[in-house]
Coordinates of C-alpha atoms in Angstrom, one line a residue:
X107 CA -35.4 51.0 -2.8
X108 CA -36.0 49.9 0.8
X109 CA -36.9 46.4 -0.5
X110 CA -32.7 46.5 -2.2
X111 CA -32.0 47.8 0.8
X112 CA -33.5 44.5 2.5
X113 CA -32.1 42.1 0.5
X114 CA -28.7 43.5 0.5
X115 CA -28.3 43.6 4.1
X116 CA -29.9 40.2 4.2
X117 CA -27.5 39.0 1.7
X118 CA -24.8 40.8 4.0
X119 CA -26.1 39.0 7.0
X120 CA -26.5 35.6 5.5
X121 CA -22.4 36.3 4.5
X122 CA -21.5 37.2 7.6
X123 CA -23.0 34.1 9.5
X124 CA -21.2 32.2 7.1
X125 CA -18.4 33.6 7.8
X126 CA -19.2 32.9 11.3
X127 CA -19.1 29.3 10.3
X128 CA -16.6 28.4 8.4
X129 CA -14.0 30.4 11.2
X130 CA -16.1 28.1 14.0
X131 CA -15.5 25.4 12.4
X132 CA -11.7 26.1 11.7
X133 CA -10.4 27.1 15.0
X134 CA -12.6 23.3 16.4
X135 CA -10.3 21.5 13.8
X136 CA -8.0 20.7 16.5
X137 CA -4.7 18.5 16.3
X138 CA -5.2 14.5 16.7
X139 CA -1.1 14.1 16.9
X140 CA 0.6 12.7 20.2
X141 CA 3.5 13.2 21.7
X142 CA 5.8 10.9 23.0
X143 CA 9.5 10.9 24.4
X144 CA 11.6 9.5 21.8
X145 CA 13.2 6.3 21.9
X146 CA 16.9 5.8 21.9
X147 CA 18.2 3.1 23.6
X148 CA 17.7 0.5 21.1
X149 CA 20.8 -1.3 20.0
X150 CA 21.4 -3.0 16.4
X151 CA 23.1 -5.4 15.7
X152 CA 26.9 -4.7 14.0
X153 CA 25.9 -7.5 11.4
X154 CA 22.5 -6.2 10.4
X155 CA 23.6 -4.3 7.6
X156 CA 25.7 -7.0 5.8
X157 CA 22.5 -8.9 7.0
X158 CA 20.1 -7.1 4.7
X159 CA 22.9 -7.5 2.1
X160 CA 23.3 -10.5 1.8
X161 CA 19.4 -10.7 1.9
X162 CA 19.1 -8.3 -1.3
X163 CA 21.7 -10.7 -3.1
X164 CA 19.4 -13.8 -3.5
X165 CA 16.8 -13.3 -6.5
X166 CA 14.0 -14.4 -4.8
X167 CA 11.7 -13.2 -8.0
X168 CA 8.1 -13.6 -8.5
X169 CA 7.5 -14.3 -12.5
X170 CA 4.6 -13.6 -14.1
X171 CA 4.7 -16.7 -16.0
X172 CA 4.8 -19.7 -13.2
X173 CA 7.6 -21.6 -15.7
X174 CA 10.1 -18.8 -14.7
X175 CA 9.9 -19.4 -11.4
X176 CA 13.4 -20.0 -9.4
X177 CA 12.6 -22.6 -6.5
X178 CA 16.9 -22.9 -6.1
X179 CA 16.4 -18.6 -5.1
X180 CA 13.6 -19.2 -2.9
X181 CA 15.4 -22.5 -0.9
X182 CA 18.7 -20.0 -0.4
X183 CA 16.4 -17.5 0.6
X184 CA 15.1 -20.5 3.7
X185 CA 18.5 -21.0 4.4
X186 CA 19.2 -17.8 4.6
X187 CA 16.9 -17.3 7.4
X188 CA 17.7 -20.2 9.3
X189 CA 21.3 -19.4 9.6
X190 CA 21.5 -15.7 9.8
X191 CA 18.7 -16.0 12.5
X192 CA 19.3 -18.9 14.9
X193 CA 17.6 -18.1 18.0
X194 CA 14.3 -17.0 15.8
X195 CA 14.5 -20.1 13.9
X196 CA 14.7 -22.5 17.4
X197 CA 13.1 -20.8 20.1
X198 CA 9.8 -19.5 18.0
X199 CA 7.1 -22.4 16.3
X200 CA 7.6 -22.0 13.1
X201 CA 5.8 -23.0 10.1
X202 CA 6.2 -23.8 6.2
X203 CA 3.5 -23.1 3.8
X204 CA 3.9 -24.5 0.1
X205 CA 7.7 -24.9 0.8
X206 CA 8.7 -21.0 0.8
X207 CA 6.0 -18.9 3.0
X208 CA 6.8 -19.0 6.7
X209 CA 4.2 -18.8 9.7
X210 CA 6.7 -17.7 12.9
X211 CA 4.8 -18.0 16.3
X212 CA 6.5 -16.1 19.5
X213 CA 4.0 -18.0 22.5
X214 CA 2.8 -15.2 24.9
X215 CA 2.4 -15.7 28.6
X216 CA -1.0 -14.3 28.5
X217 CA -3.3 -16.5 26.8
X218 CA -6.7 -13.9 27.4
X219 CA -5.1 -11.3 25.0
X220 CA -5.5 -11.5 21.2
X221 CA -1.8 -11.8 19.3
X222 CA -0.3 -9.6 16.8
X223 CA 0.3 -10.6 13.5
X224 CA 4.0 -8.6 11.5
X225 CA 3.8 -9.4 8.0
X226 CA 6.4 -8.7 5.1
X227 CA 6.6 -10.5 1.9
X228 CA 10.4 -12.6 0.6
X229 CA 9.1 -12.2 -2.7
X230 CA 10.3 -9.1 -5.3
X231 CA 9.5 -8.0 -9.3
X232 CA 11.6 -8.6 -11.6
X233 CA 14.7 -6.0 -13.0
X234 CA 13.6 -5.8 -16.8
X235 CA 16.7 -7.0 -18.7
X236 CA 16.1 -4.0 -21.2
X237 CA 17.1 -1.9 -17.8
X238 CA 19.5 -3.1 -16.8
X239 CA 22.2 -0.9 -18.4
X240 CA 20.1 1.7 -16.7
X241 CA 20.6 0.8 -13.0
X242 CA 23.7 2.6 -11.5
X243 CA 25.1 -0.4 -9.3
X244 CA 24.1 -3.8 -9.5
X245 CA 20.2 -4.7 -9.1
X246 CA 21.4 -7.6 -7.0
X247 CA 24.3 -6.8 -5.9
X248 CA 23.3 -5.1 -2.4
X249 CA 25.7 -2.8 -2.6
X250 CA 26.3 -0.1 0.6
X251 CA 27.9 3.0 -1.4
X252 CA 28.1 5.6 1.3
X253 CA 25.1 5.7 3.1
X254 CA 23.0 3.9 0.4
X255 CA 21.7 0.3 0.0
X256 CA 21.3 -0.3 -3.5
X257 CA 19.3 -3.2 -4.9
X258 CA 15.6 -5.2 -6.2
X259 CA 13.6 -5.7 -2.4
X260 CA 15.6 -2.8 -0.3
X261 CA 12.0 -0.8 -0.3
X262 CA 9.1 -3.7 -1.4
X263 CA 9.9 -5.4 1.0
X264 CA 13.1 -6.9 2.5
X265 CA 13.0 -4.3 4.8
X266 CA 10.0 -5.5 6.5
X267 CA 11.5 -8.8 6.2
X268 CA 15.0 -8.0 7.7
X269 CA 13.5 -5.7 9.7
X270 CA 11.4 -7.8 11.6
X271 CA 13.9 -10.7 12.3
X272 CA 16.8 -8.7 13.2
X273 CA 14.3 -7.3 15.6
X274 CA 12.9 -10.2 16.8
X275 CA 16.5 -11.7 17.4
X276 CA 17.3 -8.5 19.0
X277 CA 14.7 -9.2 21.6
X278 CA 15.4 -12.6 22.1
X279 CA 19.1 -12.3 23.1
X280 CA 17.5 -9.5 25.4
X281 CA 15.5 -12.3 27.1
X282 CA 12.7 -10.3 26.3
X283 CA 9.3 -12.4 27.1
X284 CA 5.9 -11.3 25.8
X285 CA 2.5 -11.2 27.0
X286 CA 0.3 -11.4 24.0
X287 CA 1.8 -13.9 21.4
X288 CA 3.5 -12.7 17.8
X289 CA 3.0 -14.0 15.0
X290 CA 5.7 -13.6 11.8
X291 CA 4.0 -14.2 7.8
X292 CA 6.2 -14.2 5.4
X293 CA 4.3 -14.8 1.7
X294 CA 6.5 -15.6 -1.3
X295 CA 4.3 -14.7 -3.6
X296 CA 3.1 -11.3 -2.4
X297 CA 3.6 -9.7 -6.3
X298 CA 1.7 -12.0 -7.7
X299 CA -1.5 -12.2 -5.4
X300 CA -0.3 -14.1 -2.7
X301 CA -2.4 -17.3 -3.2
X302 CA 0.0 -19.4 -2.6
X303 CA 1.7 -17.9 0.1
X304 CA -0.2 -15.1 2.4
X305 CA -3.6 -16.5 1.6
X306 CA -2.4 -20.2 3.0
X307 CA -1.3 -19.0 6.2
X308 CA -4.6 -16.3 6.9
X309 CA -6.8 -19.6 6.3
X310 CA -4.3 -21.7 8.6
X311 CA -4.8 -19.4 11.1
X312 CA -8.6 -18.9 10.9
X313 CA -8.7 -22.7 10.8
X314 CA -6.7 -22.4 14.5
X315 CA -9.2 -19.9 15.4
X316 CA -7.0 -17.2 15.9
X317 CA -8.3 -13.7 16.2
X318 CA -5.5 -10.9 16.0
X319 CA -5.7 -8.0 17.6
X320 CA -4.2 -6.4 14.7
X321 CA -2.3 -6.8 11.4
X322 CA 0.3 -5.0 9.9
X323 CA 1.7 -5.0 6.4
X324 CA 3.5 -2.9 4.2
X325 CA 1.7 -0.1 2.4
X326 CA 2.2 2.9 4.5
X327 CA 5.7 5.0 4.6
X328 CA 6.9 8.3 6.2
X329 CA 6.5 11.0 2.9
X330 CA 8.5 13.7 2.5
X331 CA 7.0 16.8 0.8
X332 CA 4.8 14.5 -0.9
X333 CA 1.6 16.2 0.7
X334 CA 1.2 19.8 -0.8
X335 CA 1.2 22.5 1.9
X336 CA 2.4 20.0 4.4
X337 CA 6.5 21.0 5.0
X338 CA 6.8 17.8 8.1
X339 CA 7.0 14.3 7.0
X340 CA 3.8 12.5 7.2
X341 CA 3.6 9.0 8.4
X342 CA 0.8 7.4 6.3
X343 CA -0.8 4.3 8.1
X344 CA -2.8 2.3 5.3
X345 CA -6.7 1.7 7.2
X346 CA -7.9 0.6 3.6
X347 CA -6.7 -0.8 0.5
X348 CA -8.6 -0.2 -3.1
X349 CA -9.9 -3.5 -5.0
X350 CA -8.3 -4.7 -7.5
X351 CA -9.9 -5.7 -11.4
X352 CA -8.9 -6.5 -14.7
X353 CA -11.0 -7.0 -17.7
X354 CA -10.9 -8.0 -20.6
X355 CA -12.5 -6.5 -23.9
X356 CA -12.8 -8.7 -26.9
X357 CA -14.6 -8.2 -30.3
X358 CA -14.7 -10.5 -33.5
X359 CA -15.2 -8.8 -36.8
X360 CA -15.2 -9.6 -40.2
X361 CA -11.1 -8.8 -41.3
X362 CA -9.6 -8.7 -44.6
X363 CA -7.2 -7.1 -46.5
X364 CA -6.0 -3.2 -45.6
X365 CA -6.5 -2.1 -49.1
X366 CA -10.7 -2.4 -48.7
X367 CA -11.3 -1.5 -45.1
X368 CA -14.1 -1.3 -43.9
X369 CA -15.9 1.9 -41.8
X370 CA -15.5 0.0 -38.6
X371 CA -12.4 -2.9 -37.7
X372 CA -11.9 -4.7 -34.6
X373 CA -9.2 -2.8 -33.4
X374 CA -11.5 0.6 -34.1
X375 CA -14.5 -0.7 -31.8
X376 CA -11.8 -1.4 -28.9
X377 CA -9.9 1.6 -29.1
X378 CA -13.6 3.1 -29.1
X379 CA -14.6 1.1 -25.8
X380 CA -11.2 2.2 -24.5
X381 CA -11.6 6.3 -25.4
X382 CA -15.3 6.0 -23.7
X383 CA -13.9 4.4 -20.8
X384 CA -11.2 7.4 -20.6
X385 CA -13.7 9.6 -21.2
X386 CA -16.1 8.6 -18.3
X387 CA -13.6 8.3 -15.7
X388 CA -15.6 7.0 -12.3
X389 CA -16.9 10.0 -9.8
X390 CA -14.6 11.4 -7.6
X391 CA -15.6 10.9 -3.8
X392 CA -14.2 11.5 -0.5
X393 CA -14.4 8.0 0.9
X394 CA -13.8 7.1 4.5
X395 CA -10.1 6.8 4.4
X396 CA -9.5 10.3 3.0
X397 CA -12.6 11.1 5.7
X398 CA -9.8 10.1 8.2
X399 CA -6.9 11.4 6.1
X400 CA -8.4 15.2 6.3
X401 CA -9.5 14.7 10.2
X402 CA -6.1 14.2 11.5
X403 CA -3.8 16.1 8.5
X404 CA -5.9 19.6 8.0
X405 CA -5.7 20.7 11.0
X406 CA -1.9 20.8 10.6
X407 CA -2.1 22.7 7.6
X408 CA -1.7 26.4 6.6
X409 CA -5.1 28.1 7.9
X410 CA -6.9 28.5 4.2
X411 CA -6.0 24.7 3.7
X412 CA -7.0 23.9 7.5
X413 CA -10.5 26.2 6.5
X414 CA -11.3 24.1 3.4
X415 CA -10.9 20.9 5.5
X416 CA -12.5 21.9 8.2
X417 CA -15.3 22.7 5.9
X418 CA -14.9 19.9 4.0
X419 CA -18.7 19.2 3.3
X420 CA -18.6 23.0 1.8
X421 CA -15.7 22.7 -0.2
X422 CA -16.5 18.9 -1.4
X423 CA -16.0 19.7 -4.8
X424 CA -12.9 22.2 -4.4
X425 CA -10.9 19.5 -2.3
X426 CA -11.7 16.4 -5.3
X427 CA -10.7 18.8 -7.9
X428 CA -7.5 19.5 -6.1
X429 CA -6.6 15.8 -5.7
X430 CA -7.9 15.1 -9.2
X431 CA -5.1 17.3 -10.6
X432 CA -1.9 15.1 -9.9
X433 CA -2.0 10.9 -10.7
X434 CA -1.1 9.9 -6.9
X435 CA -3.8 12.4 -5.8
X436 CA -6.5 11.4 -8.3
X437 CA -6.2 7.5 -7.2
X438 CA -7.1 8.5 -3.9
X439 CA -10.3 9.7 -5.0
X440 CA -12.0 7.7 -7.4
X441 CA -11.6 4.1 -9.0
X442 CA -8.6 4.3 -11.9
X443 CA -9.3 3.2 -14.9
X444 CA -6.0 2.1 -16.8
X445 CA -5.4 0.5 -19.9
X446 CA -2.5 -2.1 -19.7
X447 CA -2.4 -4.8 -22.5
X448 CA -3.5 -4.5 -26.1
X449 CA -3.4 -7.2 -28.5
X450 CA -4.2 -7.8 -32.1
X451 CA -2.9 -7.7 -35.7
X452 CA -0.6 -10.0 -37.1
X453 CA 0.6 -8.3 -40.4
X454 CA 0.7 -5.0 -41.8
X455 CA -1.5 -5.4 -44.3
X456 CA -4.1 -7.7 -43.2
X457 CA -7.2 -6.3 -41.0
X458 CA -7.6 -8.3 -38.1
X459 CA -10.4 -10.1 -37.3
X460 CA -10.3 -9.7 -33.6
X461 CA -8.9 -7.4 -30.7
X462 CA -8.4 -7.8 -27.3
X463 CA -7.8 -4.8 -24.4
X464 CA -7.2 -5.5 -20.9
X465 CA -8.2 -2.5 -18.4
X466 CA -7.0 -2.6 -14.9
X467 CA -9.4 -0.8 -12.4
X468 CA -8.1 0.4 -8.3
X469 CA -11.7 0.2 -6.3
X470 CA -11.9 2.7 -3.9
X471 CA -14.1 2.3 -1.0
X472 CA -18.1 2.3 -1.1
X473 CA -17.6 0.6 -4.5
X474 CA -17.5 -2.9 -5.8
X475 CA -16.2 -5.2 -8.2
X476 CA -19.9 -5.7 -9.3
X477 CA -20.7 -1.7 -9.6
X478 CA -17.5 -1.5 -11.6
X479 CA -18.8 -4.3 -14.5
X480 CA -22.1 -2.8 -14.2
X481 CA -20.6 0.6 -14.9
X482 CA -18.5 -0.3 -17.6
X483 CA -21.1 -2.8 -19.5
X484 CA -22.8 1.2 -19.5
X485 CA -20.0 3.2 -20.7
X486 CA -19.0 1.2 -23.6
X487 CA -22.7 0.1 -24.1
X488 CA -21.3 -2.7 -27.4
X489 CA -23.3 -5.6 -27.7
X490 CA -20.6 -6.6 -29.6
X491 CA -17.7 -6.8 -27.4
X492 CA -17.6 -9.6 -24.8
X493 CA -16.7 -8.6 -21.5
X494 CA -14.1 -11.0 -19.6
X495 CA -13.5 -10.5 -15.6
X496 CA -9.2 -11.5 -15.0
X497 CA -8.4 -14.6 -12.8
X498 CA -7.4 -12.5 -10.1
X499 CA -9.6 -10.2 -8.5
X500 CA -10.2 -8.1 -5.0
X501 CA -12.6 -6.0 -3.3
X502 CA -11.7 -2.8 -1.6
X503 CA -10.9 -4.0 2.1
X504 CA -12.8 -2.9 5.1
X505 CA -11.8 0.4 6.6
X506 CA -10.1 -0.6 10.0
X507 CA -10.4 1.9 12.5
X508 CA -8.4 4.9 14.2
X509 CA -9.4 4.2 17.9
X510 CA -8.0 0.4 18.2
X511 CA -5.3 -0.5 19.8
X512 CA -3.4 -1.2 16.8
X513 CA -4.1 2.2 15.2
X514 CA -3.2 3.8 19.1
X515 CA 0.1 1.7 19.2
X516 CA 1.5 2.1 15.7
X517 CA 0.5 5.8 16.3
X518 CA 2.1 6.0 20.1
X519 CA 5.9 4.1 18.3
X520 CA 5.9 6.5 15.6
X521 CA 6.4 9.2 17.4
X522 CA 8.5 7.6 19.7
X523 CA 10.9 6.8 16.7
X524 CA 9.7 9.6 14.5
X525 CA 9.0 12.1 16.5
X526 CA 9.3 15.3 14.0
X527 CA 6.9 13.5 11.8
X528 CA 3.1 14.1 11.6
X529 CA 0.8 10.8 11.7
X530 CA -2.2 10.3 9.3
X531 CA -4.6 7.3 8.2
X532 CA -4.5 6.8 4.3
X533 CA -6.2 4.6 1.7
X534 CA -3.4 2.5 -0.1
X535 CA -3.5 2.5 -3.6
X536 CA -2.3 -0.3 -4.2
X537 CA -2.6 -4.0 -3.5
X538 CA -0.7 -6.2 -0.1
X539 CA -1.0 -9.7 1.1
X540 CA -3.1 -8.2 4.3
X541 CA -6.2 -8.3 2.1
X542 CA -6.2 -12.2 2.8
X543 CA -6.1 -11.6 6.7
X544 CA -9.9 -10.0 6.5
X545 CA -11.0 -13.6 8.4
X546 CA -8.9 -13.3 11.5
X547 CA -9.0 -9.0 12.4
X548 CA -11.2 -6.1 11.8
X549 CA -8.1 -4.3 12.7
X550 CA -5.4 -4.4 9.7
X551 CA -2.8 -1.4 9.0
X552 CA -0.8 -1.0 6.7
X553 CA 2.7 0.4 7.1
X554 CA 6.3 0.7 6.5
X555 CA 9.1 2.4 8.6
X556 CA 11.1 4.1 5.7
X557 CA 11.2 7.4 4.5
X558 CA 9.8 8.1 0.4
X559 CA 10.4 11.5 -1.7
X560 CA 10.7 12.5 -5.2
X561 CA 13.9 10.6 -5.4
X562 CA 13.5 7.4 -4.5
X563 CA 9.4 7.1 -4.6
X564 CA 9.6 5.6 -8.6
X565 CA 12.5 3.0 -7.5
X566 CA 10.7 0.2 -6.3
X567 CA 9.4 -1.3 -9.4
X568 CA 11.3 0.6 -11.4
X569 CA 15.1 1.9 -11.8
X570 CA 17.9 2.0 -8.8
X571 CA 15.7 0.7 -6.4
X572 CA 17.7 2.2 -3.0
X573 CA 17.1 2.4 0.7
X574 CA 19.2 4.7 3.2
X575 CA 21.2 2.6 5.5
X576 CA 19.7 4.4 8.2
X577 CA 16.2 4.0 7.2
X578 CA 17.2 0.4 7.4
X579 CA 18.3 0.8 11.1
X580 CA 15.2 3.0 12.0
X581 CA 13.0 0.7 10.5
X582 CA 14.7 -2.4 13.3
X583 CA 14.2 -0.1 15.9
X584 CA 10.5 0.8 15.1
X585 CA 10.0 -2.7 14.4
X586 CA 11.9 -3.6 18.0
X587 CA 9.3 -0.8 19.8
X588 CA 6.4 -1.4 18.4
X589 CA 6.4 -5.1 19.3
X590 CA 7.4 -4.4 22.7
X591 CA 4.7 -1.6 23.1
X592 CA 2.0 -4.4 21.9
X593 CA 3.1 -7.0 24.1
X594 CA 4.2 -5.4 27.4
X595 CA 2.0 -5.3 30.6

């Protein structure tokens, strides 16, 4: 009895120091947000808005197929620019890049400190004619209903475009002169990798030896009740972006006629590979972007979320299945594994002798395009099917840091032009041009000014594509800030 006795209270004791712990722990998980005075003194521009209009207007379209492509778009789209945008075009060095991507250089006074480098992509996806019908105003028309912009680019990524050079202009008719010098990319080929356009400039510039003190890109926006148990908005700046792999599976098998099948066809030992794959999803991990993620969001969460996070190395497994339960939360956590494209067949009643699956993979952090294959090659573990890497392909970037003086500055304008909303690093789930800029920075962030929710979060990409006209004007004056907060004394 005394030896229960023992053991209980030992039991009772061990509880209560962990206890102890996990309430230590909690009330250290203290803030990382800033506060700054707002900003607002920053005039736009009464022509901005028929600007971006106009802008949304010309279909400057990335096909998939390179014979689709609309160079007479593209050359209105130059146009565009040069006459919307005179002082830009003539007072800043400016370069071309395989006739539509554009290298803008503003020369700062201070030659010992490392430019900036604001990127934004011309380029947009195609409205699928099927859809059409669908969209409630015009895909192209840029119309302003009320307090809406409606149109193919308004979120990904005219804004950053427009953004940037009404800004820029802005500044210029100020007389504003900077210390550290700006650079401007624009790639016109952002949705389709960005060879041609994003990648040129990034190896122009590493040829010039330039070393940026930071890059920013799209990737990032202001969420609204996206995060559960977080009521603020949440500006999400993008430290990391996941990799980015297709393969393809492809198997050869004896066909035939459907009346005498046989136990096993070609399209039965893909859809095989494919239901393994499904079934074996990647581990879920906590990588360093979500470490970053959880440092400076939990401790502005509701105390038993604040506890788990603050105990994060405890609650491991609790936190990944939480994420693992919604699609946008699961991506964060572990390398995707979707199947896109399946091809084979040609008639009803003949087997085929061949199929072919394409699977698209998002490589989080810590893993590679190599452990992928590997991985897979396991999983499916068919001599018979040949495994076929796509033409285009990316590793997960580097994680850029929180203490730089990018990371700082972006942080220090949000809340000078947001200043309700919380600020938090996030891993981007998806692909941007910055990945070619890896040569040039350590430092590249990934974020746009404009607010997403459950009503507009599917548009880009997808139907009504919309921006709130005065998203559009917050996202100048951000734009208008932050380059004055790099570049001052």
């Amino acid at each position: 009895m005394k030896l229960l006795k023992k053991a209980l209270l030992l039991l009772l004791s061990l509880l209560v120091i962990f206890i102890i712990y996990l309430g230590f722990n909690t009330l250290n998980f203290n803030s990382t947000q800033i506060q700054h005075s707002p900003i607002n003194n920053i005039n736009l521009d009464k022509s901005s808005i028929s600007n971006f209009s106009k802008a949304i207007k010309i279909k400057t379209i990335s096909p998939e197929n390179s014979v689709d492509f609309d160079s007479i778009q593209f050359y209105k789209f130059n146009a565009f620019l040069k006459n919307t945008y005179p002082l830009t075009d003539s007072l800043l060095v400016k370069k071309n890049f395989n006739s539509f991507s554009f290298l803008y250089k503003w020369e700062g006074i201070n030659p010992t400190l490392k430019p900036i480098v604001l990127m934004a992509h011309i380029d947009i996806v195609p409205v699928i004619k099927e859809n059409i019908p669908h969209w409630k105003h015009d895909a192209f028309g840029g119309e302003i209903i009320k307090d809406t912009i409606w149109g193919r680019g308004t979120i990904d990524n005219k804004v950053g475009v427009i953004g940037i050079m009404e800004s820029l202009e802005s500044l210029l008719k100020e007389g504003y002169v900077p210390q550290r010098s700006v650079y401007i990319a624009f790639g016109h080929d952002e949705e389709i990798g960005g060879l041609n356009g994003a990648k040129v400039i990034a190896n122009h510039l590493k040829k010039e030896g330039i070393e940026a003190e930071y890059v920013l890109d799209e990737g990032g926006y202001i969420v609204q009740q996206l995060i559960p148990s977080v009521e603020k908005d949440v500006a999400l700046i993008g430290i990391a972006e996941k990799g980015f792999l297709s393969l393809e599976l492809s198997v050869k098998i004896e066909g035939g006629h459907s009346s005498m099948p046989e136990n096993e066809t070609a399209i039965d030992v893909i859809s095989n590979a494919i239901s393994k794959l499904k079934h074996n999803p990647f581990p879920a991990k906590i990588s360093p972007p979500i470490e970053h993620f959880i440092k400076h969001l939990g401790p502005e969460m509701p105390f038993v979320n604040k506890m788990v996070f603050a105990n994060k190395t405890i609650f491991k497994s609790l936190i990944t299945s939480i994420y693992e339960k919604s699609a946008s939360g699961n991506a964060l956590v572990r390398t995707t594994t979707s199947p896109t494209i399946f091809n084979s067949g040609v008639k009803e009643n003949i087997i085929p002798h061949s199929a072919k699956a394409t699977i698209n993979f998002r490589i989080i952090p810590g893993e590679t395009i190599a452990s992928v294959i590997d991985r897979v090659t396991k999983v499916i573990d068919d001599q018979r099917i040949t495994i076929t890497k796509g033409e285009f392909i990316s590793e997960p970037s580097k994680v850029s840091s929180t203490e730089s003086f990018g990371y700082k500055t972006l942080h220090k304008t949000i809340s000078e032009i947001y200043p309700e909303a919380l600020v938090a690093p996030y891993l981007v789930v998806g692909g941007t041009d910055s990945k070619h800029f890896s040569t040039i920075t350590d430092n590249i962030y990934r974020f746009s000014a404009i607010k997403l929710n459950k009503g507009n979060i599917k548009s880009f990409h997808g139907l009504n594509e919309r921006l709130a006209v005065s998203d559009f004007e917050t996202s100048i004056k951000f734009y208008h800030q932050l380059i004055k907060s790099s570049t001052s004394k």
